[in-house]
Amino acid sequence: MFPLTEENKHVAQLLLSTGTCPRCIFRFCGVDFHAPYKLPYKELLNELRKFLETEKDELILEVMNPPPKKIRLQELADSIDNLSQNGEGRISVTQDGSIASKNSNLNVCNVCLGILQEFCEKDFVKKVCQKVEASGFEFTSLVFSVSFPPQLSVREHAAWLLVKQEMGKQSLSLGRDDIVQLKEAYKWITHPLFSEELGVPIDGKSLFEVSVVFAHPETVEDCHFLAAICPDCFKPAKNKQSVFTRMAVMKALNKIKEEDFLKQFPCPPNSPKAVCTVLEIECAHGAVFVAGRYNKYSRNLPQTPWIIDGERKLESSVEELISDHLLAVFKAESFNFSSSGREDVDVRTLGNGRPFAIELVNPHRVHFTSQEIKELQQKINNSSNKIQVRDLQLVTREAIGHMKEGEEEKTKTYSALIWTDKVIQKKDTEFLNDIKDLKIDQKTPLRVLHRRPLAVRARVIHSMETQYVDEHHFRLRLKTQAGTYIKEFVHGDFGRTKPNIGSLMNVTADILELDVESVDVDWPPALDD
């Protein structure tokens, strides 16, 4: 059933005669169900022609600008005949990859600039889908987004004022919220077509996004008069090529008085010569996250690349030994590495290892079986004797919060080999075993002051256990609050950590070796080998 009623006929005739396409006419008549918009364009125009047939010889329509004029029914019929050619328009991909129209006789809608004409037909959808399939992404659903030129909002505003005045003559009203949004109508038409062509559902929560950006160079100056009337709405912003963003234009349109708008912009809007162009079609996949625990067995391996003043100090890092494999397998553009704390370059991480997570940005492959992840873990472990990875698994972004909580809230266990300047006996170290929950104050260590703010941090040494080695050496096993600087607790850092092993034993102490024995964070979940 045709969606317009007799009540809509006058507005429909007005809009069509001034250059508006049938689908935009539906929008301004408040048609909010999908089916009519999905009709093929030629069929839609034929139905509209039948609806607008009248027994009267002529119809007088008044518009704000230009002055009132007579529009004969024959002229109206001719315009419909011309518009019906729009359904024959064909889309092609040019040599540079952009998408263009082959229909030079198109009567372009003065409101949507062709968006609801050529760009929601099956030919265009097929061309977009070809680019999606050629992109190499793995996906089982998608979210489809579009970006329209900001001047469409100006043209829609002008058409709204035109229709509002015409309806006012019939004692009817039309609020801006009564108009179906262009983006909504576009998605009603195209979503089923994309879903059918690609064989996957459209899902607003999908991590895979296909975005199409439209432009219309011919009418780009439509917005410029707003900047003179509402200058405070158009302020330069970082990462924005133009101040005339959709949000800024809408803000100005909400602010401008109707009479000021009508003085500056034609109502109805002028008909353009060409349809919109497609600036870009982009495919992107939201990040996926891989977590696990790593052991570090080398005392000459930093956690992250060690680069000072642009010069690399060591050839590799824990981050790279793990992430390089993940980047290749997931076909990701880049990655971000994070972990529950970090160890120094000369510190080993033993026991169950340190929890880590890697964000893989824009991955092209995202579906893996548990067996494939196990094989990836084995590949990492076979590639180097400096590290080993366990419990490798896919996780959610939210789950990473459990790891970050452990950085400050959990405990960590260390083993240190300590040297003293004075000769010591076993009894000189035994008193440390009896100290529980020792509170210390640590001023930011000198060695990290270049990358950490100066502050005094209160930390707790929960327990200590000593093992005598010889007159100048003993081993110290400590359980501490996460975030404790162990080396500084041993040697004192020139008095910046108080108390410290040196002050407690009344000796000069230094640390020769340090191992992380456990990071007490119950994440990620342990997996069976």
PDB file of C-alpha atoms in Angstrom, residues 342-514:
ATOM      1  CA  ARG A 342      57.603  -4.857  35.101  1.00  0.00           C
ATOM      2  CA  GLU A 343      61.050  -6.193  35.921  1.00  0.00           C
ATOM      3  CA  ASP A 344      64.409  -4.566  35.226  1.00  0.00           C
ATOM      4  CA  VAL A 345      66.583  -5.733  32.347  1.00  0.00           C
ATOM      5  CA  ASP A 346      68.819  -7.771  34.710  1.00  0.00           C
ATOM      6  CA  VAL A 347      65.968  -9.363  36.690  1.00  0.00           C
ATOM      7  CA  ARG A 348      64.540 -12.791  35.920  1.00  0.00           C
ATOM      8  CA  THR A 349      60.845 -13.663  36.270  1.00  0.00           C
ATOM      9  CA  LEU A 350      60.366 -17.242  37.435  1.00  0.00           C
ATOM     10  CA  GLY A 351      57.560 -19.308  39.004  1.00  0.00           C
ATOM     11  CA  ASN A 352      54.211 -19.027  37.233  1.00  0.00           C
ATOM     12  CA  GLY A 353      55.364 -15.916  35.410  1.00  0.00           C
ATOM     13  CA  ARG A 354      54.047 -12.385  35.061  1.00  0.00           C
ATOM     14  CA  PRO A 355      50.546 -11.710  33.633  1.00  0.00           C
ATOM     15  CA  PHE A 356      50.525  -9.764  30.361  1.00  0.00           C
ATOM     16  CA  ALA A 357      48.004  -8.652  27.769  1.00  0.00           C
ATOM     17  CA  ILE A 358      48.455  -7.554  24.169  1.00  0.00           C
ATOM     18  CA  GLU A 359      45.987  -5.397  22.270  1.00  0.00           C
ATOM     19  CA  LEU A 360      46.079  -6.253  18.571  1.00  0.00           C
ATOM     20  CA  VAL A 361      44.934  -3.246  16.533  1.00  0.00           C
ATOM     21  CA  ASN A 362      42.824  -3.755  13.396  1.00  0.00           C
ATOM     22  CA  PRO A 363      43.406  -7.517  13.079  1.00  0.00           C
ATOM     23  CA  HIS A 364      42.391  -9.142   9.782  1.00  0.00           C
ATOM     24  CA  ARG A 365      42.186 -12.632  11.293  1.00  0.00           C
ATOM     25  CA  VAL A 366      40.253 -13.061  14.546  1.00  0.00           C
ATOM     26  CA  HIS A 367      38.870 -16.590  14.749  1.00  0.00           C
ATOM     27  CA  PHE A 368      41.083 -19.240  16.312  1.00  0.00           C
ATOM     28  CA  THR A 369      40.442 -22.611  17.892  1.00  0.00           C
ATOM     29  CA  SER A 370      41.944 -23.415  21.284  1.00  0.00           C
ATOM     30  CA  GLN A 371      44.288 -25.817  19.519  1.00  0.00           C
ATOM     31  CA  GLU A 372      45.528 -23.068  17.193  1.00  0.00           C
ATOM     32  CA  ILE A 373      46.243 -20.823  20.193  1.00  0.00           C
ATOM     33  CA  LYS A 374      48.173 -23.660  21.838  1.00  0.00           C
ATOM     34  CA  GLU A 375      50.235 -24.079  18.680  1.00  0.00           C
ATOM     35  CA  LEU A 376      50.900 -20.340  18.612  1.00  0.00           C
ATOM     36  CA  GLN A 377      52.107 -20.497  22.225  1.00  0.00           C
ATOM     37  CA  GLN A 378      54.425 -23.362  21.342  1.00  0.00           C
ATOM     38  CA  LYS A 379      55.768 -21.420  18.367  1.00  0.00           C
ATOM     39  CA  ILE A 380      56.641 -18.489  20.650  1.00  0.00           C
ATOM     40  CA  ASN A 381      58.334 -20.774  23.148  1.00  0.00           C
ATOM     41  CA  ASN A 382      60.350 -22.577  20.474  1.00  0.00           C
ATOM     42  CA  SER A 383      61.628 -19.305  19.034  1.00  0.00           C
ATOM     43  CA  SER A 384      63.722 -18.233  22.050  1.00  0.00           C
ATOM     44  CA  ASN A 385      65.318 -19.647  25.190  1.00  0.00           C
ATOM     45  CA  LYS A 386      65.096 -16.239  26.870  1.00  0.00           C
ATOM     46  CA  ILE A 387      61.364 -16.375  27.553  1.00  0.00           C
ATOM     47  CA  GLN A 388      58.501 -18.844  27.855  1.00  0.00           C
ATOM     48  CA  VAL A 389      54.772 -18.171  27.656  1.00  0.00           C
ATOM     49  CA  ARG A 390      51.931 -20.056  29.329  1.00  0.00           C
ATOM     50  CA  ASP A 391      48.123 -19.790  29.562  1.00  0.00           C
ATOM     51  CA  LEU A 392      47.915 -17.938  26.228  1.00  0.00           C
ATOM     52  CA  GLN A 393      44.252 -17.111  25.473  1.00  0.00           C
ATOM     53  CA  LEU A 394      41.859 -14.626  23.916  1.00  0.00           C
ATOM     54  CA  VAL A 395      40.265 -12.278  26.467  1.00  0.00           C
ATOM     55  CA  THR A 396      37.933  -9.285  26.495  1.00  0.00           C
ATOM     56  CA  ARG A 397      38.953  -5.669  26.981  1.00  0.00           C
ATOM     57  CA  GLU A 398      37.072  -5.616  30.289  1.00  0.00           C
ATOM     58  CA  ALA A 399      38.956  -8.625  31.650  1.00  0.00           C
ATOM     59  CA  ILE A 400      42.269  -6.768  31.424  1.00  0.00           C
ATOM     60  CA  GLY A 401      41.105  -4.685  34.386  1.00  0.00           C
ATOM     61  CA  HIS A 402      41.810  -7.691  36.632  1.00  0.00           C
ATOM     62  CA  MET A 403      45.471  -7.557  35.650  1.00  0.00           C
ATOM     63  CA  LYS A 404      45.809  -3.811  36.242  1.00  0.00           C
ATOM     64  CA  GLU A 405      44.221  -4.162  39.692  1.00  0.00           C
ATOM     65  CA  GLY A 406      47.028  -6.507  40.649  1.00  0.00           C
ATOM     66  CA  GLU A 407      49.705  -3.889  39.996  1.00  0.00           C
ATOM     67  CA  GLU A 408      48.943  -2.098  43.269  1.00  0.00           C
ATOM     68  CA  GLU A 409      46.640  -4.382  45.255  1.00  0.00           C
ATOM     69  CA  LYS A 410      48.352  -7.773  45.176  1.00  0.00           C
ATOM     70  CA  THR A 411      51.606  -9.131  46.594  1.00  0.00           C
ATOM     71  CA  LYS A 412      54.803 -10.209  44.868  1.00  0.00           C
ATOM     72  CA  THR A 413      57.552 -12.564  46.011  1.00  0.00           C
ATOM     73  CA  TYR A 414      61.237 -11.989  45.241  1.00  0.00           C
ATOM     74  CA  SER A 415      64.560 -13.731  45.800  1.00  0.00           C
ATOM     75  CA  ALA A 416      67.709 -11.567  46.074  1.00  0.00           C
ATOM     76  CA  LEU A 417      71.432 -12.294  46.446  1.00  0.00           C
ATOM     77  CA  ILE A 418      72.833  -9.619  48.753  1.00  0.00           C
ATOM     78  CA  TRP A 419      76.398  -8.462  49.405  1.00  0.00           C
ATOM     79  CA  THR A 420      77.558  -6.685  52.580  1.00  0.00           C
ATOM     80  CA  ASP A 421      80.733  -4.694  53.136  1.00  0.00           C
ATOM     81  CA  LYS A 422      81.197  -6.073  56.654  1.00  0.00           C
ATOM     82  CA  VAL A 423      81.818  -9.678  57.546  1.00  0.00           C
ATOM     83  CA  ILE A 424      78.562 -11.296  58.675  1.00  0.00           C
ATOM     84  CA  GLN A 425      77.607 -14.469  60.480  1.00  0.00           C
ATOM     85  CA  LYS A 426      74.354 -16.405  60.080  1.00  0.00           C
ATOM     86  CA  LYS A 427      73.026 -14.911  63.322  1.00  0.00           C
ATOM     87  CA  ASP A 428      73.442 -11.391  61.876  1.00  0.00           C
ATOM     88  CA  THR A 429      70.684 -12.081  59.330  1.00  0.00           C
ATOM     89  CA  GLU A 430      68.278 -14.244  61.331  1.00  0.00           C
ATOM     90  CA  PHE A 431      66.469 -11.295  62.997  1.00  0.00           C
ATOM     91  CA  LEU A 432      65.093 -10.313  59.566  1.00  0.00           C
ATOM     92  CA  ASN A 433      63.012 -13.515  59.575  1.00  0.00           C
ATOM     93  CA  ASP A 434      61.013 -12.222  62.538  1.00  0.00           C
ATOM     94  CA  ILE A 435      60.040  -8.866  60.963  1.00  0.00           C
ATOM     95  CA  LYS A 436      56.457  -8.816  59.673  1.00  0.00           C
ATOM     96  CA  ASP A 437      54.582  -6.111  57.743  1.00  0.00           C
ATOM     97  CA  LEU A 438      57.442  -3.628  57.877  1.00  0.00           C
ATOM     98  CA  LYS A 439      56.305  -0.211  56.647  1.00  0.00           C
ATOM     99  CA  ILE A 440      58.802   1.688  54.523  1.00  0.00           C
ATOM    100  CA  ASP A 441      58.817   5.039  52.727  1.00  0.00           C
ATOM    101  CA  GLN A 442      60.300   5.139  49.237  1.00  0.00           C
ATOM    102  CA  LYS A 443      61.115   8.380  47.496  1.00  0.00           C
ATOM    103  CA  THR A 444      61.085   7.922  43.736  1.00  0.00           C
ATOM    104  CA  PRO A 445      64.367   6.100  42.961  1.00  0.00           C
ATOM    105  CA  LEU A 446      67.071   8.086  41.196  1.00  0.00           C
ATOM    106  CA  ARG A 447      67.238   5.486  38.403  1.00  0.00           C
ATOM    107  CA  VAL A 448      63.581   6.016  37.396  1.00  0.00           C
ATOM    108  CA  LEU A 449      63.247   9.705  38.214  1.00  0.00           C
ATOM    109  CA  HIS A 450      63.457  10.579  34.506  1.00  0.00           C
ATOM    110  CA  ARG A 451      60.176   8.744  33.833  1.00  0.00           C
ATOM    111  CA  ARG A 452      58.327   8.792  37.154  1.00  0.00           C
ATOM    112  CA  PRO A 453      57.098  11.817  39.162  1.00  0.00           C
ATOM    113  CA  LEU A 454      58.898  12.694  42.360  1.00  0.00           C
ATOM    114  CA  ALA A 455      56.867  11.332  45.275  1.00  0.00           C
ATOM    115  CA  VAL A 456      57.205   9.425  48.553  1.00  0.00           C
ATOM    116  CA  ARG A 457      55.382   6.088  48.364  1.00  0.00           C
ATOM    117  CA  ALA A 458      54.483   4.070  51.450  1.00  0.00           C
ATOM    118  CA  ARG A 459      54.998   0.338  50.935  1.00  0.00           C
ATOM    119  CA  VAL A 460      54.858  -2.790  53.080  1.00  0.00           C
ATOM    120  CA  ILE A 461      57.381  -5.640  53.343  1.00  0.00           C
ATOM    121  CA  HIS A 462      55.080  -8.433  54.505  1.00  0.00           C
ATOM    122  CA  SER A 463      57.746 -11.016  55.346  1.00  0.00           C
ATOM    123  CA  MET A 464      61.440 -11.880  54.904  1.00  0.00           C
ATOM    124  CA  GLU A 465      63.336 -15.159  54.942  1.00  0.00           C
ATOM    125  CA  THR A 466      67.153 -15.329  54.903  1.00  0.00           C
ATOM    126  CA  GLN A 467      69.614 -17.984  53.775  1.00  0.00           C
ATOM    127  CA  TYR A 468      73.261 -17.502  54.811  1.00  0.00           C
ATOM    128  CA  VAL A 469      75.815 -18.015  52.011  1.00  0.00           C
ATOM    129  CA  ASP A 470      79.211 -16.769  53.289  1.00  0.00           C
ATOM    130  CA  GLU A 471      80.869 -13.920  55.216  1.00  0.00           C
ATOM    131  CA  HIS A 472      79.763 -11.298  52.678  1.00  0.00           C
ATOM    132  CA  HIS A 473      76.672 -12.846  51.025  1.00  0.00           C
ATOM    133  CA  PHE A 474      73.205 -14.071  51.913  1.00  0.00           C
ATOM    134  CA  ARG A 475      69.980 -14.758  50.072  1.00  0.00           C
ATOM    135  CA  LEU A 476      66.843 -12.874  51.007  1.00  0.00           C
ATOM    136  CA  ARG A 477      63.355 -14.022  50.065  1.00  0.00           C
ATOM    137  CA  LEU A 478      60.743 -11.280  50.414  1.00  0.00           C
ATOM    138  CA  LYS A 479      56.983 -11.017  50.082  1.00  0.00           C
ATOM    139  CA  THR A 480      56.061  -7.391  49.449  1.00  0.00           C
ATOM    140  CA  GLN A 481      53.276  -5.098  48.473  1.00  0.00           C
ATOM    141  CA  ALA A 482      53.092  -4.670  44.701  1.00  0.00           C
ATOM    142  CA  GLY A 483      54.967  -1.585  43.550  1.00  0.00           C
ATOM    143  CA  THR A 484      57.856  -1.924  46.006  1.00  0.00           C
ATOM    144  CA  TYR A 485      61.310  -1.062  44.659  1.00  0.00           C
ATOM    145  CA  ILE A 486      63.331  -4.054  45.876  1.00  0.00           C
ATOM    146  CA  LYS A 487      66.823  -2.893  44.873  1.00  0.00           C
ATOM    147  CA  GLU A 488      66.311   0.369  46.758  1.00  0.00           C
ATOM    148  CA  PHE A 489      64.998  -1.485  49.819  1.00  0.00           C
ATOM    149  CA  VAL A 490      68.305  -3.353  49.883  1.00  0.00           C
ATOM    150  CA  HIS A 491      70.867  -0.570  49.318  1.00  0.00           C
ATOM    151  CA  GLY A 492      68.806   2.418  50.484  1.00  0.00           C
ATOM    152  CA  ASP A 493      69.257   4.598  47.373  1.00  0.00           C
ATOM    153  CA  PHE A 494      71.361   7.166  49.280  1.00  0.00           C
ATOM    154  CA  GLY A 495      68.795   7.323  52.063  1.00  0.00           C
ATOM    155  CA  ARG A 496      65.783   7.741  49.772  1.00  0.00           C
ATOM    156  CA  THR A 497      64.247   4.431  51.039  1.00  0.00           C
ATOM    157  CA  LYS A 498      63.825   4.189  54.812  1.00  0.00           C
ATOM    158  CA  PRO A 499      64.327   1.804  56.507  1.00  0.00           C
ATOM    159  CA  ASN A 500      66.385  -0.480  54.269  1.00  0.00           C
ATOM    160  CA  ILE A 501      68.432  -3.677  54.657  1.00  0.00           C
ATOM    161  CA  GLY A 502      71.642  -1.668  55.110  1.00  0.00           C
ATOM    162  CA  SER A 503      70.204   0.452  57.924  1.00  0.00           C
ATOM    163  CA  LEU A 504      68.506  -2.530  59.600  1.00  0.00           C
ATOM    164  CA  MET A 505      71.771  -4.522  59.634  1.00  0.00           C
ATOM    165  CA  ASN A 506      74.037  -1.483  60.124  1.00  0.00           C
ATOM    166  CA  VAL A 507      76.069  -2.375  57.042  1.00  0.00           C
ATOM    167  CA  THR A 508      76.511  -1.180  53.499  1.00  0.00           C
ATOM    168  CA  ALA A 509      74.448  -3.587  51.418  1.00  0.00           C
ATOM    169  CA  ASP A 510      73.977  -4.051  47.723  1.00  0.00           C
ATOM    170  CA  ILE A 511      72.002  -6.408  45.536  1.00  0.00           C
ATOM    171  CA  LEU A 512      73.847  -8.702  43.114  1.00  0.00           C
ATOM    172  CA  GLU A 513      70.947 -10.711  41.647  1.00  0.00           C
ATOM    173  CA  LEU A 514      67.204 -10.418  41.782  1.00  0.00           C
TER     174      LEU A 514
END
